[in-house]
Tab-separated table of C-alpha atoms in Angstrom:
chain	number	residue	atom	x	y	z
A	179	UNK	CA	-52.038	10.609	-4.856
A	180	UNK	CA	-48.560	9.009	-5.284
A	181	UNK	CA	-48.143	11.972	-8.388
A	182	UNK	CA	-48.513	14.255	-5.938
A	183	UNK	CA	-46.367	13.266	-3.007
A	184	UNK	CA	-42.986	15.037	-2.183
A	185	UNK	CA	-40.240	13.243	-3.600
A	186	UNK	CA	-37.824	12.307	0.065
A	187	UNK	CA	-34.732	12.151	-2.933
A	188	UNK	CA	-35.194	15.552	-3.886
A	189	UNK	CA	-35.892	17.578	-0.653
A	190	UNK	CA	-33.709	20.874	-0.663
A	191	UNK	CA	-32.812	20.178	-4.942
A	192	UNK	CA	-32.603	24.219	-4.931
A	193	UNK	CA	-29.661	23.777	-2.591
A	194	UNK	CA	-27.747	21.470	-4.437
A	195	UNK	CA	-25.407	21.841	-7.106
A	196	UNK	CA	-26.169	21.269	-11.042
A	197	UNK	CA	-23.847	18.045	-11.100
A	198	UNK	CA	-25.991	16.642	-8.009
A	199	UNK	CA	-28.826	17.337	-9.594
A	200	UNK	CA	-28.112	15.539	-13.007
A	201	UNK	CA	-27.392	12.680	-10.559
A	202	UNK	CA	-30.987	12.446	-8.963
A	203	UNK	CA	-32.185	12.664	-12.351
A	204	UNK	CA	-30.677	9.757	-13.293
A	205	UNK	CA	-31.288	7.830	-9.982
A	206	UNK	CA	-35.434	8.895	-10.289
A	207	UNK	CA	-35.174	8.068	-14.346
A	208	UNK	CA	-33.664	4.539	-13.548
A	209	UNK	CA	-36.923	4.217	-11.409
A	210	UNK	CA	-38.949	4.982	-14.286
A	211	UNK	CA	-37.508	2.439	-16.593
A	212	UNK	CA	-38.133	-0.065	-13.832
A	213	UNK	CA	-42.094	0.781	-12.962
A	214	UNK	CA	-42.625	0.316	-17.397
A	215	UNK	CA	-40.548	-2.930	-16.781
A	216	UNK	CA	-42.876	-4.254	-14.258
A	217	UNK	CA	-46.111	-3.672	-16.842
A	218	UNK	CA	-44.317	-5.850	-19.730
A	219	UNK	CA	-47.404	-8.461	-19.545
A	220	UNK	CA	-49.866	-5.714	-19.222
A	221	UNK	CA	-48.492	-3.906	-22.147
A	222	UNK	CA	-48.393	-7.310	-24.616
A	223	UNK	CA	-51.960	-7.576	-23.532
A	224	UNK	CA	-52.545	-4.060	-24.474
A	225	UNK	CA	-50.788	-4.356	-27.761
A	226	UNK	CA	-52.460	-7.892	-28.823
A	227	UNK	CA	-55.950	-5.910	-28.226
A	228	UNK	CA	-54.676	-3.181	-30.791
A	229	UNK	CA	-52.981	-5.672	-33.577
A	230	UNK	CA	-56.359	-7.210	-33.568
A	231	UNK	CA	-58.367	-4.157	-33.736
A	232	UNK	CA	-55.732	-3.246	-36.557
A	233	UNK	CA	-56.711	-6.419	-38.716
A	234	UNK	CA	-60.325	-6.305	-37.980
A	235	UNK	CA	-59.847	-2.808	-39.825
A	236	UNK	CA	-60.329	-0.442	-36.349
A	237	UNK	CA	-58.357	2.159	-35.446
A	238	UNK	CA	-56.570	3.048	-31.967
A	239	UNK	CA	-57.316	6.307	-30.535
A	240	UNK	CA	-55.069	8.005	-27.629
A	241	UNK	CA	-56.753	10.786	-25.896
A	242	UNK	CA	-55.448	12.695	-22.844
A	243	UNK	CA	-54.838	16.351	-21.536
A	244	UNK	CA	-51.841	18.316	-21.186
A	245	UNK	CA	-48.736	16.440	-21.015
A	246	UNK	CA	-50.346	12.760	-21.906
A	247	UNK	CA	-52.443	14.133	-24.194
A	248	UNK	CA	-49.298	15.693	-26.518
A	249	UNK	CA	-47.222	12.381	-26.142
A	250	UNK	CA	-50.532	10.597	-27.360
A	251	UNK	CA	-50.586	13.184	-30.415
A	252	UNK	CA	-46.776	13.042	-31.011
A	253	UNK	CA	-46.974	9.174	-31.221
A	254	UNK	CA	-50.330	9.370	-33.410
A	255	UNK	CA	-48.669	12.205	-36.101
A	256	UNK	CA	-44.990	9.290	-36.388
A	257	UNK	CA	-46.880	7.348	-37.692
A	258	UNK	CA	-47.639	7.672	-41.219
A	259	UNK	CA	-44.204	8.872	-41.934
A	260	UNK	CA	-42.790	5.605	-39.979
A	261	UNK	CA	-44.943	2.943	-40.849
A	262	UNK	CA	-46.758	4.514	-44.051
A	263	UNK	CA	-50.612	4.316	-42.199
A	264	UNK	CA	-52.853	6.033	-43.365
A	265	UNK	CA	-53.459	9.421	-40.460
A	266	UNK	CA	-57.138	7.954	-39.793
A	267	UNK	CA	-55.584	4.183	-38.372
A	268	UNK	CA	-53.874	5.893	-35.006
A	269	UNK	CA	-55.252	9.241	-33.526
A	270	UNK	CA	-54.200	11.386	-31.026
A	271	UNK	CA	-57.495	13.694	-29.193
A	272	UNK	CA	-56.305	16.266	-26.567
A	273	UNK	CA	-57.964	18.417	-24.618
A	274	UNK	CA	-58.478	21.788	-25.770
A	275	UNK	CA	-57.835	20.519	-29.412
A	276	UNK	CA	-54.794	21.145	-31.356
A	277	UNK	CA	-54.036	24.764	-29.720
A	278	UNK	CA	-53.260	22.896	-26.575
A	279	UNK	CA	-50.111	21.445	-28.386
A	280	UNK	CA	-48.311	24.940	-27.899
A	281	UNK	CA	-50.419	26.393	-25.417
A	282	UNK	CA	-51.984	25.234	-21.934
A	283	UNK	CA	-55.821	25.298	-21.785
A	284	UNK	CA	-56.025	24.387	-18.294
A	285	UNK	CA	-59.654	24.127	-17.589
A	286	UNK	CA	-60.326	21.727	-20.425
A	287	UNK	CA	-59.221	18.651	-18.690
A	288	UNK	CA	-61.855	19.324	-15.831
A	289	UNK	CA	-64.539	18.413	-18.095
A	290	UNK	CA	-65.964	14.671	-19.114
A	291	UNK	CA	-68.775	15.804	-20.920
A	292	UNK	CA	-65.930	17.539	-23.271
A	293	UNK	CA	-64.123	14.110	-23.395
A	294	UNK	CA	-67.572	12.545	-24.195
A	295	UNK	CA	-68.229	14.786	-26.814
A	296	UNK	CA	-64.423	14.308	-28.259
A	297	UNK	CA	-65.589	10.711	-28.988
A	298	UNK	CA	-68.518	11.459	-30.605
A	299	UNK	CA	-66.981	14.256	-32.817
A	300	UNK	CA	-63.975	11.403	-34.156
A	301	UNK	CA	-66.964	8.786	-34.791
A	302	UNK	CA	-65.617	5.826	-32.892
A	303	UNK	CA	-67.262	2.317	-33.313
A	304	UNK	CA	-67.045	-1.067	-32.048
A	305	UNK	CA	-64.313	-2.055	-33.947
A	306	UNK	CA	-61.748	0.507	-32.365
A	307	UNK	CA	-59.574	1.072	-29.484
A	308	UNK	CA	-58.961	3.764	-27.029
A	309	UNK	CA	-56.258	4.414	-25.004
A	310	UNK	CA	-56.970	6.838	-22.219
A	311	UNK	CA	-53.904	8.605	-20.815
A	312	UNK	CA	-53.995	10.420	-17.544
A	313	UNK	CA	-50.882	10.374	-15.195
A	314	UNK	CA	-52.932	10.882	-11.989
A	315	UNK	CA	-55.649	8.187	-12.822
A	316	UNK	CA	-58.684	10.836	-12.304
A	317	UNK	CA	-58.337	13.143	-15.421
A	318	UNK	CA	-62.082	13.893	-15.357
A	319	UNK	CA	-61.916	14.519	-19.483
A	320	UNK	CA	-60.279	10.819	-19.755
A	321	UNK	CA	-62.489	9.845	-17.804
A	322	UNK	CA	-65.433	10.817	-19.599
A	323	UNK	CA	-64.219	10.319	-23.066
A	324	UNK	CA	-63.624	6.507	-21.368
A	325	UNK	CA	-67.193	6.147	-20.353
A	326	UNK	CA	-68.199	7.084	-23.840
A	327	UNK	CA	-66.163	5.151	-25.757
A	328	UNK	CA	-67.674	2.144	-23.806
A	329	UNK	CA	-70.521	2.547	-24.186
A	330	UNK	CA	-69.966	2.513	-27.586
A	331	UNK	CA	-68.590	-0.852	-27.214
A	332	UNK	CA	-65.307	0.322	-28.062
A	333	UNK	CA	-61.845	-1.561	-26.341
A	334	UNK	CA	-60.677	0.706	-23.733
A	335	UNK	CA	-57.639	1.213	-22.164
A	336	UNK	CA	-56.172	3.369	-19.474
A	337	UNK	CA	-52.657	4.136	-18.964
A	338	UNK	CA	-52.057	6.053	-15.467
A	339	UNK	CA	-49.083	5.756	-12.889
A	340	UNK	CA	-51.025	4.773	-10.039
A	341	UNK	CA	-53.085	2.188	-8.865
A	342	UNK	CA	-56.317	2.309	-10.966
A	343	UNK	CA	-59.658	2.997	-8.629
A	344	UNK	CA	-62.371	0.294	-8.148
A	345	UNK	CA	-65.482	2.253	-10.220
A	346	UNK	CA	-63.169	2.495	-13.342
A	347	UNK	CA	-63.279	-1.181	-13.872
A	348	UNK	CA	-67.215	-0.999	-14.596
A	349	UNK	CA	-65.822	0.962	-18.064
A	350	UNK	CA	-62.192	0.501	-18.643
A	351	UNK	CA	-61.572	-3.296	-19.841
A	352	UNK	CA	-57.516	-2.738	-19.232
A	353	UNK	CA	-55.002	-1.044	-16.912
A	354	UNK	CA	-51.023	0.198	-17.763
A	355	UNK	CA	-49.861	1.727	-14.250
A	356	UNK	CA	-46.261	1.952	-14.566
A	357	UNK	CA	-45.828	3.433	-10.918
A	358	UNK	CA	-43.045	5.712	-11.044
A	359	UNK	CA	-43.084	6.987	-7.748
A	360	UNK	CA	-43.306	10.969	-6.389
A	361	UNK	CA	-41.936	13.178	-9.001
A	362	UNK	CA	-38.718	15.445	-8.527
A	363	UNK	CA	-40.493	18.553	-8.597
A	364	UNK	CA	-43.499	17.627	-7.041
A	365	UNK	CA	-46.488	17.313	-9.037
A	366	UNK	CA	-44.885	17.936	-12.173
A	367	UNK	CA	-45.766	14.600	-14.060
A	368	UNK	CA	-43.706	15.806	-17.351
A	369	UNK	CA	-41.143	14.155	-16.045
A	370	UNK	CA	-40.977	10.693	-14.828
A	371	UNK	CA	-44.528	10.426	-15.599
A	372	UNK	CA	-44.259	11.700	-19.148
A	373	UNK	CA	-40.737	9.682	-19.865
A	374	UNK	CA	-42.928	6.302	-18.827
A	375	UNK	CA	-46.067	7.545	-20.872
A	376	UNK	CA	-43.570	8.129	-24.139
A	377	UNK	CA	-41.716	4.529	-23.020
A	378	UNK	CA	-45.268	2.918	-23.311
A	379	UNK	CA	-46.433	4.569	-26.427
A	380	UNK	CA	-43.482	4.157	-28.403
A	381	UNK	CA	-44.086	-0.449	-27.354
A	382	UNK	CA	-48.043	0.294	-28.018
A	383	UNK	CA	-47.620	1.065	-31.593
A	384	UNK	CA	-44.435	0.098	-32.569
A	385	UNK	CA	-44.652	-3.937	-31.524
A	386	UNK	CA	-48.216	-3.716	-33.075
A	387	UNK	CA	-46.542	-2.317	-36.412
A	388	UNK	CA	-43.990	-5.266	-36.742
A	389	UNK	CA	-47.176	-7.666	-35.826
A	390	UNK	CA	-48.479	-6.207	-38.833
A	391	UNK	CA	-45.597	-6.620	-41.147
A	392	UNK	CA	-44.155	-3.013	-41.285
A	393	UNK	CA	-40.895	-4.056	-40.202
A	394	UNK	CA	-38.459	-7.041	-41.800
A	395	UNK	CA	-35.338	-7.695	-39.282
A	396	UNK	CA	-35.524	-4.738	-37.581
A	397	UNK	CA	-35.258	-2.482	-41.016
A	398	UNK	CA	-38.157	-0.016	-41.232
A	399	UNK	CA	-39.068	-1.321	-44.825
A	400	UNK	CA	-42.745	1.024	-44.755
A	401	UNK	CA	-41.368	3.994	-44.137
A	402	UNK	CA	-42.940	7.061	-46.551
A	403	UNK	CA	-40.217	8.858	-48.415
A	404	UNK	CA	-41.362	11.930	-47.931
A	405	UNK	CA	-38.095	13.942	-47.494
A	406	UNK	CA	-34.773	14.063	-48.718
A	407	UNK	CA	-33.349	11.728	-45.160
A	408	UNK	CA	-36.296	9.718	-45.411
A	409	UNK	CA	-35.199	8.724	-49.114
A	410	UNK	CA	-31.843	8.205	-48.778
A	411	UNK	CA	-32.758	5.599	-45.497
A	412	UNK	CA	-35.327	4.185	-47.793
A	413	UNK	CA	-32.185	3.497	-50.447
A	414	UNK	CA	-30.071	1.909	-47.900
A	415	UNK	CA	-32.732	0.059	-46.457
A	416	UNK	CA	-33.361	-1.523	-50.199
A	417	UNK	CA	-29.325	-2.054	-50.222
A	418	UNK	CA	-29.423	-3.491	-47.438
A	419	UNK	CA	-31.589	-6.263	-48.035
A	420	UNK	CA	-31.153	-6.906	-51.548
A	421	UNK	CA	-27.396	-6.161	-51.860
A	422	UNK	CA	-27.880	-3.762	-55.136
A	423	UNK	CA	-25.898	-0.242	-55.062
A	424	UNK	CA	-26.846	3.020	-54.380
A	425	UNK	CA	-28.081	3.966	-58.158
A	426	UNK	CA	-30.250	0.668	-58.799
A	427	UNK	CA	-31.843	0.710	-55.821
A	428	UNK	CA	-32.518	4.757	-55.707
A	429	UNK	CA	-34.317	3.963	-59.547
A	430	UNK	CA	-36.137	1.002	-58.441
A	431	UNK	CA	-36.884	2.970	-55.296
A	432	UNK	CA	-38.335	5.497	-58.186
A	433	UNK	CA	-40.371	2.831	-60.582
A	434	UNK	CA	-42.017	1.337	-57.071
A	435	UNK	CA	-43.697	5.076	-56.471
A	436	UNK	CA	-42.122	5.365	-53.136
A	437	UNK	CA	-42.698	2.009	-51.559
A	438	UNK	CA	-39.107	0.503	-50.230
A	439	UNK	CA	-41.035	-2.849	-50.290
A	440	UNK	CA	-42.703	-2.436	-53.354
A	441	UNK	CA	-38.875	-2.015	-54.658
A	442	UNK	CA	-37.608	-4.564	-52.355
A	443	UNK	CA	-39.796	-7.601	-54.001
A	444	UNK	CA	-38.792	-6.344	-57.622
A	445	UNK	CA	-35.662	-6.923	-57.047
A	446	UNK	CA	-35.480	-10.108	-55.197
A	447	UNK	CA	-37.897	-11.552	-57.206
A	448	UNK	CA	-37.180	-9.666	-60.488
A	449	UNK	CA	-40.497	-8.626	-61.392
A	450	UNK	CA	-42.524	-5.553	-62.274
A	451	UNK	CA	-44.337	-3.428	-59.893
A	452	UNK	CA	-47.762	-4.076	-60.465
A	453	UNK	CA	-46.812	-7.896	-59.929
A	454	UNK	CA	-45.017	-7.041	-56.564
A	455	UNK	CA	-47.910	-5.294	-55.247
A	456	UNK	CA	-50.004	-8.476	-55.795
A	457	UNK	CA	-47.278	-10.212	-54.089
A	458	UNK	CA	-47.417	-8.540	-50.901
A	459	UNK	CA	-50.969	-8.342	-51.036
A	460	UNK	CA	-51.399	-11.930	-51.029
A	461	UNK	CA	-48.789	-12.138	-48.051
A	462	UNK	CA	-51.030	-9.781	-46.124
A	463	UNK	CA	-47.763	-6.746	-46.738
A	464	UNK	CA	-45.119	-9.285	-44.940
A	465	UNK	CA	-42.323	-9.610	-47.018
A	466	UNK	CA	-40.452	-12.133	-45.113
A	467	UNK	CA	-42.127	-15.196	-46.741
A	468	UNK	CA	-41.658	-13.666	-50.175
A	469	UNK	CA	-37.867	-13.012	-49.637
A	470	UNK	CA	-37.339	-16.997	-48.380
């Protein structure tokens, strides 16, 4: 497996100095950028299967072990606070459940019936997605949550960095295979693996969030303001686009319960909440045809 080849740029790294070895970082991370390059049609294929699963009122689901399966989890969990989803619309699954965030739980990962069963327990239907992450392409828990999940008749995806085997295409209806190469310690897939699974996640949902109106310009106007930093970007965010100051839009911010676009449409089009809510509801959430 390429994952698990030596690395011909990092032979004798315990011999070389700290500076050098910041400098084959770079080199094998400039790879990495280049291998999620290559998949750009692959990934807009993936994310036009989840914008439509999204408006067909599915949910995605990542689900992975170790490594892939916490950068599945940390992408799931920014998403409320981000976009304001609800937590049930993206899901993270990995193995060994939530104590394998903090600790390893090795022997988890070598079993597809547990994968299988991990579908089962999160009740996935038709109408969803699954993205299946497994650096090595042979994760047997991926594997068998993948089987599941199609035979379900859920969409499936796998996301791997190698070349995907022939028997996955009987269950797997589309391949991400950034191919990043051998890693620089060998083997150890957090790295160049990882940094192109967290590349690919961060396109899956985010492009699939704008598609659904969650971002105007490139302003992050459904973010939940559920902190004291996430309020005061909500109030420039409302400045921004509606050119009010600080203490009109931090009170309209107030009368709109929270919602920066709620506030955003009373303000452009001077109205009360209730009717900016029906507003945005009629524009399916997108406030770009209300502001022009």
């Amino acid at each position: 497996m390429i994952t698990e080849q030596q690395n011909p740029n990092s032979t004798d790294i315990d011999l070389k100095s700290i500076s050098e070895i910041v400098q084959i970082f770079h080199k094998e991370d400039r790879k990495t950028i280049e291998a999620v390059a290559a998949e750009s049609d692959a990934i807009a294929q993936a994310v036009e299967m989840i914008v439509e699963t999204f408006r067909n009122g599915g949910k995605l689901f990542y689900i992975g072990a170790g490594t892939s399966g916490r950068l599945g989890v940390l992408d799931a969990s920014e998403c409320p606070p981000t976009f304001r989803t609800e937590p049930e619309m993206v899901q993270g699954i990995i193995a060994g459940g939530d104590i394998a965030l903090r600790n390893s739980v090795e022997g988890e990962e070598d079993k597809p019936e547990s994968g299988a069963e991990a579908i089962r327990k999160h009740h996935l239907t038709q109408q969803d997605v699954i993205v299946g992450i497994a650096s090595s392409g042979r994760t047997p828990y991926v594997l068998g949550a993948l089987k599941e999940a199609h035979k379900i008749g859920a969409k499936t995806i796998f996301l791997s960095c190698v070349p995907p085997a022939a028997d996955l295409h009987t269950y797997v209806d589309h391949f991400i295979t950034p191919i990043v190469g051998p890693e620089i310690v060998t083997g150890s897939t957090r790295l160049k693996a990882g940094t192109a699974t967290k590349l690919v996640l961060n396109m899956l949902t985010t492009i699939s969030m704008i598609k659904l109106g969650k971002v105007y310009k490139n302003l992050m106007v459904d973010v939940k303001a559920s902190n004291t930093k996430l309020v005061d970007r909500s109030i420039r965010i409302i400045q921004t686009v509606t050119g009010v100051d600080e203490t009109v839009a931090n009170t309209t911010l107030k009368k709109a319960e929270g919602s920066v676009k709620v506030a955003i449409v009373m303000l452009i089009k001077g109205v009360k909440r209730s009717e900016a809510v029906d507003l945005l509801d009629k524009h399916q959430g997108f406030l770009r045809p209300i502001i022009s």
